Coordinates of C-alpha atoms and ligand atoms in Angstrom, one line a residue:
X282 CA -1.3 -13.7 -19.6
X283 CA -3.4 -14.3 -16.8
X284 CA -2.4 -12.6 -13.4
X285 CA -0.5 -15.7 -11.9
X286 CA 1.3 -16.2 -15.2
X287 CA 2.1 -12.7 -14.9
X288 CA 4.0 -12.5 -11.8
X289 CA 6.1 -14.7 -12.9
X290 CA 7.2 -14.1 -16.4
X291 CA 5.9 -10.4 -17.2
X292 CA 8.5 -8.1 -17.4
X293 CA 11.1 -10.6 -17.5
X294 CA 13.1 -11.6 -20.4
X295 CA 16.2 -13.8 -20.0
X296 CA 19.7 -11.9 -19.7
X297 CA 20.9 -11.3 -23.4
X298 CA 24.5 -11.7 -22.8
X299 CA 24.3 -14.8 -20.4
X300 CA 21.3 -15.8 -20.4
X301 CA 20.6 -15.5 -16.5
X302 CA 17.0 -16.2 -16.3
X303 CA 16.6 -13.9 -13.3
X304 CA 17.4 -10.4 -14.1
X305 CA 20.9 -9.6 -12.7
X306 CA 21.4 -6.8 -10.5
X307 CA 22.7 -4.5 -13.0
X308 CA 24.8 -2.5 -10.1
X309 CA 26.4 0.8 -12.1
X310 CA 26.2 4.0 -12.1
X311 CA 26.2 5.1 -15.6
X312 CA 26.2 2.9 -19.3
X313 CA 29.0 3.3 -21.8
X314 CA 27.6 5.1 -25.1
X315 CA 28.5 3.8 -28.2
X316 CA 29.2 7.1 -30.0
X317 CA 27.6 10.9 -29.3
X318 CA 25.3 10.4 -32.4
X319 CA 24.3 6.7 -30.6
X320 CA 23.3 8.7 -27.0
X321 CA 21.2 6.6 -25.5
X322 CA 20.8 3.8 -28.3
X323 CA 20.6 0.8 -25.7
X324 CA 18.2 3.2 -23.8
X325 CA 19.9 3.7 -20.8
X326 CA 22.4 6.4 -19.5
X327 CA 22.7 6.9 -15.7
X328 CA 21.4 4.9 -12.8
X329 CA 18.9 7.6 -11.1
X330 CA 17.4 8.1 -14.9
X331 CA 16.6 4.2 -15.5
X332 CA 18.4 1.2 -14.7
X333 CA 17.5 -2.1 -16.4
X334 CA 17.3 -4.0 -13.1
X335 CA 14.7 -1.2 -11.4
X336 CA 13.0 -1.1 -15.3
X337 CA 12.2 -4.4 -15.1
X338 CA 10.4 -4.3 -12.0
X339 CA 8.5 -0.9 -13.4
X340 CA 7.1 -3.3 -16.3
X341 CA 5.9 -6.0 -14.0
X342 CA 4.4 -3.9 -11.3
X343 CA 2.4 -1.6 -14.6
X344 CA 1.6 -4.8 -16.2
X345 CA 0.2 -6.6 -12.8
X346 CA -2.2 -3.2 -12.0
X347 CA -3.2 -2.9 -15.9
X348 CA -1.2 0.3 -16.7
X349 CA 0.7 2.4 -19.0
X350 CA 3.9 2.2 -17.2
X351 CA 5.2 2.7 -13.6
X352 CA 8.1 4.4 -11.5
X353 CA 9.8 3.2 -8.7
X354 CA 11.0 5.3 -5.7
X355 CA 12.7 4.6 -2.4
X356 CA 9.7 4.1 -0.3
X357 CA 6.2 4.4 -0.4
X358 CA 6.2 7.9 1.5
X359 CA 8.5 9.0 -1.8
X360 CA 5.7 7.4 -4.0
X361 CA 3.3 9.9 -2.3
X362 CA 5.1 12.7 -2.2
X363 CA 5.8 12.2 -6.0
X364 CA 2.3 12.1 -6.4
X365 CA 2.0 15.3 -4.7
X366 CA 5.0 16.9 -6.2
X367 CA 3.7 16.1 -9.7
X368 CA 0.0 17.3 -9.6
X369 CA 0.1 19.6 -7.1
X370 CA 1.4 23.8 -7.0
X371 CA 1.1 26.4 -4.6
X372 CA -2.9 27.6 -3.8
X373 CA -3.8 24.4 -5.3
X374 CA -6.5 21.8 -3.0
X375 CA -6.0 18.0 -2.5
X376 CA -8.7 15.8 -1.3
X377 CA -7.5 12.8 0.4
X378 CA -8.9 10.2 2.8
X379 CA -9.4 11.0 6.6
X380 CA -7.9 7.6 7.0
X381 CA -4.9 6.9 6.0
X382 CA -1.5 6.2 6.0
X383 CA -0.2 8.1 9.2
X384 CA 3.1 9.2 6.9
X385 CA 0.6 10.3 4.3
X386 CA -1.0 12.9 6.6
X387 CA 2.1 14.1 7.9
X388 CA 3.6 14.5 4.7
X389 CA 0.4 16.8 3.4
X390 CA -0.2 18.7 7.0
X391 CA 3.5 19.0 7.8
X392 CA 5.1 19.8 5.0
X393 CA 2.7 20.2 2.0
X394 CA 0.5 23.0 3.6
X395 CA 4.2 24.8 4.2
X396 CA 4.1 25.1 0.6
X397 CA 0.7 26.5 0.0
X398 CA -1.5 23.5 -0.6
X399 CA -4.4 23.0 0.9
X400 CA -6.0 19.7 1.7
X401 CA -9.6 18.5 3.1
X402 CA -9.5 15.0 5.0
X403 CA -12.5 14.0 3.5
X404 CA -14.5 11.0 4.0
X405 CA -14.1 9.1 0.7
X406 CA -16.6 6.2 1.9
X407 CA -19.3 8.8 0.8
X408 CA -18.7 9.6 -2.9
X409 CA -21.2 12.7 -2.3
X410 CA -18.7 13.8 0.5
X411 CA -16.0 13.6 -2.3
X412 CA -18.1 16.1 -4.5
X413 CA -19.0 18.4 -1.7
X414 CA -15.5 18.9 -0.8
X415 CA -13.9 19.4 -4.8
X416 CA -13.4 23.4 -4.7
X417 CA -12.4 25.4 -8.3
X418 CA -8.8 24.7 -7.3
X419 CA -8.7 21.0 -6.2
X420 CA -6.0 19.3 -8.4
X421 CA -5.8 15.8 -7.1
X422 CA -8.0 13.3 -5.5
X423 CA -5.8 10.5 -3.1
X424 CA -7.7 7.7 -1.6
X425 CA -6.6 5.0 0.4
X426 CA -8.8 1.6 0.7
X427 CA -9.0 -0.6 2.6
X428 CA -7.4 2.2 4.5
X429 CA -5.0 2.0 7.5
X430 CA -5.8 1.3 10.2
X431 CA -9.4 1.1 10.9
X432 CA -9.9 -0.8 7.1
X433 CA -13.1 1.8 5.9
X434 CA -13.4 1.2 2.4
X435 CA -14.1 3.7 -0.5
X436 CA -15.9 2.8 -4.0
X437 CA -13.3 3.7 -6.2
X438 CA -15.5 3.6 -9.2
X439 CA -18.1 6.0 -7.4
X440 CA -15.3 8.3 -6.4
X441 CA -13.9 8.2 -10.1
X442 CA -16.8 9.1 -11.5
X443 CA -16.7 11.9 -9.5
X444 CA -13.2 12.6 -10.1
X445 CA -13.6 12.5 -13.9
X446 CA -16.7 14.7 -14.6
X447 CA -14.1 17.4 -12.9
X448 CA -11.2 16.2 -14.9
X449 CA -9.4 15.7 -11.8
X450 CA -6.9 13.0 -11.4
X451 CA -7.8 10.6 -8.7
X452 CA -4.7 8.2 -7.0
X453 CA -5.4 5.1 -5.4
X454 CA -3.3 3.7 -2.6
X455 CA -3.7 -0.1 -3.4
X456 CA -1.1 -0.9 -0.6
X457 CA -3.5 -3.3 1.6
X458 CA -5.1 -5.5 -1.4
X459 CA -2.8 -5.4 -4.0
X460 CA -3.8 -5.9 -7.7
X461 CA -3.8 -9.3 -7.1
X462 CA -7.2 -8.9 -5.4
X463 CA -8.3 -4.9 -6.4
X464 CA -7.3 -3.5 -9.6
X465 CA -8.1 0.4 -8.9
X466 CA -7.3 1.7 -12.9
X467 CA -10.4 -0.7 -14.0
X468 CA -12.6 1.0 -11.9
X469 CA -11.6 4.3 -13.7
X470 CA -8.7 5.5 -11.6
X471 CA -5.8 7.1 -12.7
X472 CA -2.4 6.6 -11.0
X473 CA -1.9 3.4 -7.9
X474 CA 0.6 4.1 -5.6
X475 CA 2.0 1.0 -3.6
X476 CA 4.1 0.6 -0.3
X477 CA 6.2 -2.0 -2.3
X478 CA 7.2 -2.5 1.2
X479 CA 4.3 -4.4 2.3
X480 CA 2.8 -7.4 0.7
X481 CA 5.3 -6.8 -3.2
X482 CA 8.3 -7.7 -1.4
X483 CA 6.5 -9.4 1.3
X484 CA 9.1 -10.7 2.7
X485 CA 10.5 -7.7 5.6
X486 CA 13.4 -7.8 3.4
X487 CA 13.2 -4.0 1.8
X488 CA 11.8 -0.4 1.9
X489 CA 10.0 1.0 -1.7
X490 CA 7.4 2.5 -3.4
X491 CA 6.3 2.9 -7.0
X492 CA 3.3 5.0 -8.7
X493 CA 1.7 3.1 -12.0
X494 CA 0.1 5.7 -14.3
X495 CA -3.1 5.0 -16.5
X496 CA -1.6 7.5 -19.7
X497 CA 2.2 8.0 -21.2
X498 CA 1.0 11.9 -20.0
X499 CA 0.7 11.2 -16.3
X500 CA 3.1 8.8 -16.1
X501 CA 5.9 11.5 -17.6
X502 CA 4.9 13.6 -14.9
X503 CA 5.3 10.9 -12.0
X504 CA 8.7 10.4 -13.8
X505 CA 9.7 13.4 -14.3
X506 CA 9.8 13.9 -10.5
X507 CA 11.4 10.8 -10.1
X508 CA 14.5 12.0 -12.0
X509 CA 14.7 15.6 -10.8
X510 CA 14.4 14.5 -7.1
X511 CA 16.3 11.2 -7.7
X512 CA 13.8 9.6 -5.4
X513 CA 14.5 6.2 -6.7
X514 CA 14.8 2.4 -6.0
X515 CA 18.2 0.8 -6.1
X516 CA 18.4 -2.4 -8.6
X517 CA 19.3 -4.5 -5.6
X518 CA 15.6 -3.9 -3.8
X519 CA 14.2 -4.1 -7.5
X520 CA 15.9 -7.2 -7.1
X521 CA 14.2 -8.4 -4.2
X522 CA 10.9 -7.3 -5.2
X523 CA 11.2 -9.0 -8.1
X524 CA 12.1 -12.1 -6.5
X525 CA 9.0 -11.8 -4.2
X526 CA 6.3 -10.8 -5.8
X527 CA 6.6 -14.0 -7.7
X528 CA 4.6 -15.5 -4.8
X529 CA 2.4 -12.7 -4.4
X530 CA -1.2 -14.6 -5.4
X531 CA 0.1 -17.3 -2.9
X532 CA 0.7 -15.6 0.0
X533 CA -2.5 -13.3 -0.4
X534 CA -4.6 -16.5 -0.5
X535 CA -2.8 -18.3 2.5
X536 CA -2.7 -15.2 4.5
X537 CA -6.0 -13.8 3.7
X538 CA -7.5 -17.7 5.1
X539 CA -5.8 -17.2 7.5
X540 CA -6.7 -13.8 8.8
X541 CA -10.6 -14.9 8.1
X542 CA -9.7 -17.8 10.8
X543 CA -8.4 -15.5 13.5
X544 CA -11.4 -12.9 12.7
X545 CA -13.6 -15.7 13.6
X546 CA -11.8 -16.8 16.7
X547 CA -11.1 -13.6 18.1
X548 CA -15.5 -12.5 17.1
X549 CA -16.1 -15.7 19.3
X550 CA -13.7 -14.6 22.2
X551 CA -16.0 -13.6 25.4
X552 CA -13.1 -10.7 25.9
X553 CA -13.2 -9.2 22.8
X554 CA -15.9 -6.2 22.0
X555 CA -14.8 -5.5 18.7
X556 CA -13.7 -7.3 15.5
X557 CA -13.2 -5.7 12.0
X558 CA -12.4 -7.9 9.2
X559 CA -13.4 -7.4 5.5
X560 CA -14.2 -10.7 5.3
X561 CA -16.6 -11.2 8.3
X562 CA -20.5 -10.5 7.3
X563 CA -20.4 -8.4 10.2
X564 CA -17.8 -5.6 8.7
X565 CA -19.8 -2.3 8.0
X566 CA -19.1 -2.4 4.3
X567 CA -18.7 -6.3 3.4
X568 CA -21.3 -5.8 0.9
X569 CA -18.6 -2.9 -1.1
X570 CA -15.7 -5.5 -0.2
X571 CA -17.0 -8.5 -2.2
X572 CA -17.8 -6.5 -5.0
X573 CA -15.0 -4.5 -5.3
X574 CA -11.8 -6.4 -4.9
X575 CA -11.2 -10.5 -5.4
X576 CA -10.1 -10.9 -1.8
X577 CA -10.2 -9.2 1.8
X578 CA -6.6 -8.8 2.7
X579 CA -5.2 -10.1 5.7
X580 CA -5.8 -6.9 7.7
X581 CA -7.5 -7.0 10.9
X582 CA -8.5 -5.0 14.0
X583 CA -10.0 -5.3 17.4
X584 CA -10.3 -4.3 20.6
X585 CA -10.9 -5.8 24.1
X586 CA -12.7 -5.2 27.6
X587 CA -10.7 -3.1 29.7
X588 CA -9.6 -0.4 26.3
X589 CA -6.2 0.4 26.1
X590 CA -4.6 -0.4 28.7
X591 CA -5.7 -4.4 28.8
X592 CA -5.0 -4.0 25.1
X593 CA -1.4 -3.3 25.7
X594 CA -1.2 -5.7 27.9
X595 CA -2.0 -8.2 25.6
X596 CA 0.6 -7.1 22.5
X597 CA 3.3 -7.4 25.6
X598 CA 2.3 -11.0 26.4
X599 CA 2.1 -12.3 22.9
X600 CA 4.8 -15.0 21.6
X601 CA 4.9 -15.7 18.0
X602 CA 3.5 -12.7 17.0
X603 CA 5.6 -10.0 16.7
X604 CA 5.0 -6.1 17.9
X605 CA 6.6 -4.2 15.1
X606 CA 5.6 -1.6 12.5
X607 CA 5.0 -2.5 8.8
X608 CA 2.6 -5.1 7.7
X609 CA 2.1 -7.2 4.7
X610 CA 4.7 -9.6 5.4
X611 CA 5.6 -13.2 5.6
X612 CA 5.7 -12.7 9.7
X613 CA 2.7 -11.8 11.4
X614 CA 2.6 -8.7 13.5
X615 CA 0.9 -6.8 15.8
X616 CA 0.9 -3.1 15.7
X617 CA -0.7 -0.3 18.4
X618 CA -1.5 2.2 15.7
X619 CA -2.0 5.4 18.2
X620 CA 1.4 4.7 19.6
X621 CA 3.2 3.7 16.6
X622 CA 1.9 4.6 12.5
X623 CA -0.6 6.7 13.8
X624 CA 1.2 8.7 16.5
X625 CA 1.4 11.9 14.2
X626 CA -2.3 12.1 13.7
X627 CA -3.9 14.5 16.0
X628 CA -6.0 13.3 18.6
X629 CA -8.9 14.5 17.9
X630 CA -8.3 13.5 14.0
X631 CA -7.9 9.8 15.4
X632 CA -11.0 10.0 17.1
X633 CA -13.0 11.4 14.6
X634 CA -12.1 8.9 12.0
X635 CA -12.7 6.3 14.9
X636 CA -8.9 5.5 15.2
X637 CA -9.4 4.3 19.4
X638 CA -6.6 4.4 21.7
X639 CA -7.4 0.1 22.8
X640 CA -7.0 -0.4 18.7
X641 CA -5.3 -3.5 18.0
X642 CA -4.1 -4.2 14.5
X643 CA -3.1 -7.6 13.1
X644 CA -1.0 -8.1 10.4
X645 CA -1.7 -11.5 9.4
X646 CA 1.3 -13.6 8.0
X647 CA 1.6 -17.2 6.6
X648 CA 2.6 -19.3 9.7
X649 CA 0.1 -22.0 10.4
X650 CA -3.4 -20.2 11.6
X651 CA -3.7 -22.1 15.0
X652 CA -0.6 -21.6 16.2
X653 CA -1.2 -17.5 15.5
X654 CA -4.6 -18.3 17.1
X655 CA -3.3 -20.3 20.0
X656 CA -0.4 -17.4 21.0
X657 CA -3.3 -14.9 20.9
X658 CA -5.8 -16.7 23.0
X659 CA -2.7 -17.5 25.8
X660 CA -2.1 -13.3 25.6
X661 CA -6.1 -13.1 26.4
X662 CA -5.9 -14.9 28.8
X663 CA -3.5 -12.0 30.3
X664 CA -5.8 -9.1 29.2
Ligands
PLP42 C1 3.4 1.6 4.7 C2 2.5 2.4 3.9 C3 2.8 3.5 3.2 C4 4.3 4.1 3.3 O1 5.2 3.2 2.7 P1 6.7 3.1 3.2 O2 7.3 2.1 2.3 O3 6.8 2.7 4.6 O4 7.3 4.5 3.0 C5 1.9 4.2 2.5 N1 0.6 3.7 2.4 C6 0.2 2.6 3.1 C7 -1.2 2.2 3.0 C8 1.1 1.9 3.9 O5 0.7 0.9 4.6

């Protein structure tokens, strides 16, 4: 089944007692057993082990990214951490992108180092900065790309390579693209993590994660720690997922269009000094973005004259577009990343990695492009 097909139908079979053809939202806690020789015979037992509802998502989101299997957790931040929790032990060394995720940093320099990890912020644009920094104890390799916010990419078959002549297993957060437009296990990755949060649901409607594992080995391991920390997704935002990620190919397309057209507005706007769009033959690493994914996301920043403060100025005077955290929805939004996913990074972290304080990220949604683009020119007009 092609990937359009797939959104749709994989996974999903039609309710065997009812035939329901969307999988109900099987809401108990634990499944009557047949007999104490028949444990398990129907395959499930208690709702933070498996429950059909959550399953069936699992088998959609491993068979959209092209893996073995998946597990779902809460939210993307428990994705991580199960991640972590699975490959990682005390005096080990993770390598992970120095950008990413805000929560992703906090999680490894906040807690994580508590327990005797160590982790090097690496630039993973540079694959040979990837191999410099892989010491006799580095366990696990987690990149991010695009990565949030400032979109740097990293050539995930490059880093692999590296990865796998060290036997090291290398995670991929697909969050941004999705594996509607980047598919990180074909370009020799091992495990994808996804915000399910972001453009899965796509619809602001829920908060979860899930990890999809190349092998039955690893993905024992991710859910192994999914069980003993009961880190999970209810059926009821499995539910929801399911429901929207049936439009997923859709709303990448539309929303992708339309961030290209605001990209191209806002590089043609006499106030703004920087744009950084994927798509735009002027992003640093266009020439890694067309070959590496299908699409470019509908991820955007830029910055104005007049820095932060006339940036501020202009995410208080716009209309339809909305000033909230998260991304990857139906809605677009704006987001000041140094006052708001990005606040935990250090300062001088955020400025080394080129995180600015005027940094204006657009989420891009699916409303009509010049209506987004008319609201943003009316809040320049205020910078
Ligand atoms: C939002 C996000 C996360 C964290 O996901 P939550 O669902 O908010 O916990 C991780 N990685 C990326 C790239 C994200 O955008």
């Amino acid at each position: 089944m092609r990937f359009r097909t797939t959104q749709i139908h994989g996974g999903v079979e039609p309710d065997p007692t009812t035939g329901a053809i969307l999988p109900p939202v099987y809401q108990s806690t634990t499944f009557v057993q047949p007999s104490v020789e028949e444990y398990m015979a129907k395959g499930y037992s208690y709702s933070r082990t498996a429950n059909p509802t959550v399953r069936v998502w699992e088998r959609k989101i491993a068979l959209l990214e092209g893996g073995h299997d998946a597990a779902a957790f809460g939210t993307g931040m428990s994705a991580i951490n199960a991640v972590f929790m699975a490959f990682l032990n005390a005096g080990d060394h993770c390598i992970v992108s120095d950008v990413a995720y805000g929560g992703t940093y906090r999680l490894a320099t906040k807690i994580y180092t508590r327990f005797g990890v160590e982790f090097t912020f690496a630039d993973t644009s540079d694959p040979g900065a990837v191999a410099t920094a892989i010491r006799s104890n580095t366990r696990l390799i987690l990149t991010e790309t695009p990565a949030n916010p400032t979109l740097k990419y990293t050539d995930l078959a490059a880093v692999s390579e590296v990865a796998r002549a060290q036997g090291i297993p290398h995670a991929v957060d697909n969050t941004f693209l999705t594996p509607y437009y980047q598919r990180p296990l074909e370009l020799g990755a091992d495990l994808v993590i996804h915000s399910t949060t972001k453009y899965l649901d796509g619809h602001n409607a829920t908060v979860g994660g899930s990890v999809v594992s190349a092998t039955p080995e690893l993905h024992e391991q991710v859910a192994f720690v999914q069980n003993a920390t009961g880190s999970i997704m209810s059926p009821f935002v499995a539910w929801l997922t399911l429901q929207g990620v049936k439009t997923l190919s859709e709303r990448m397309d539309r929303q992708s269009d339309n961030a290209l057209k605001i990209a191209r507005f806002l590089e043609s706007h006499p106030k703004v000094t920087t744009v950084r769009y994927p798509g735009l033959e002027s992003f640093p690493q266009h020439d890694l973005a067309k070959r590496q994914a299908s699409g470019f996301g509908a991820m955007l920043w830029f910055e104005v004259e007049g820095g932060r403060e006339a940036g501020i100025r202009i995410m208080d005077s716009v209309r339809l577009w909305t000033l909230a955290e998260n991304l990857g929805s139906v809605e677009s939004l704006v987001t000041h990343p140094v006052t708001m996913t990005h606040a935990d990074v250090d300062e001088t972290e955020r400025a080394r990695v080129g995180i600015t304080d005027g940094l204006i990220r657009l989420s891009v949604g699916l409303e009509d492009a010049d209506d987004l683009i008319e609201d943003l020119a009316q809040a320049l007009e205020r910078a």
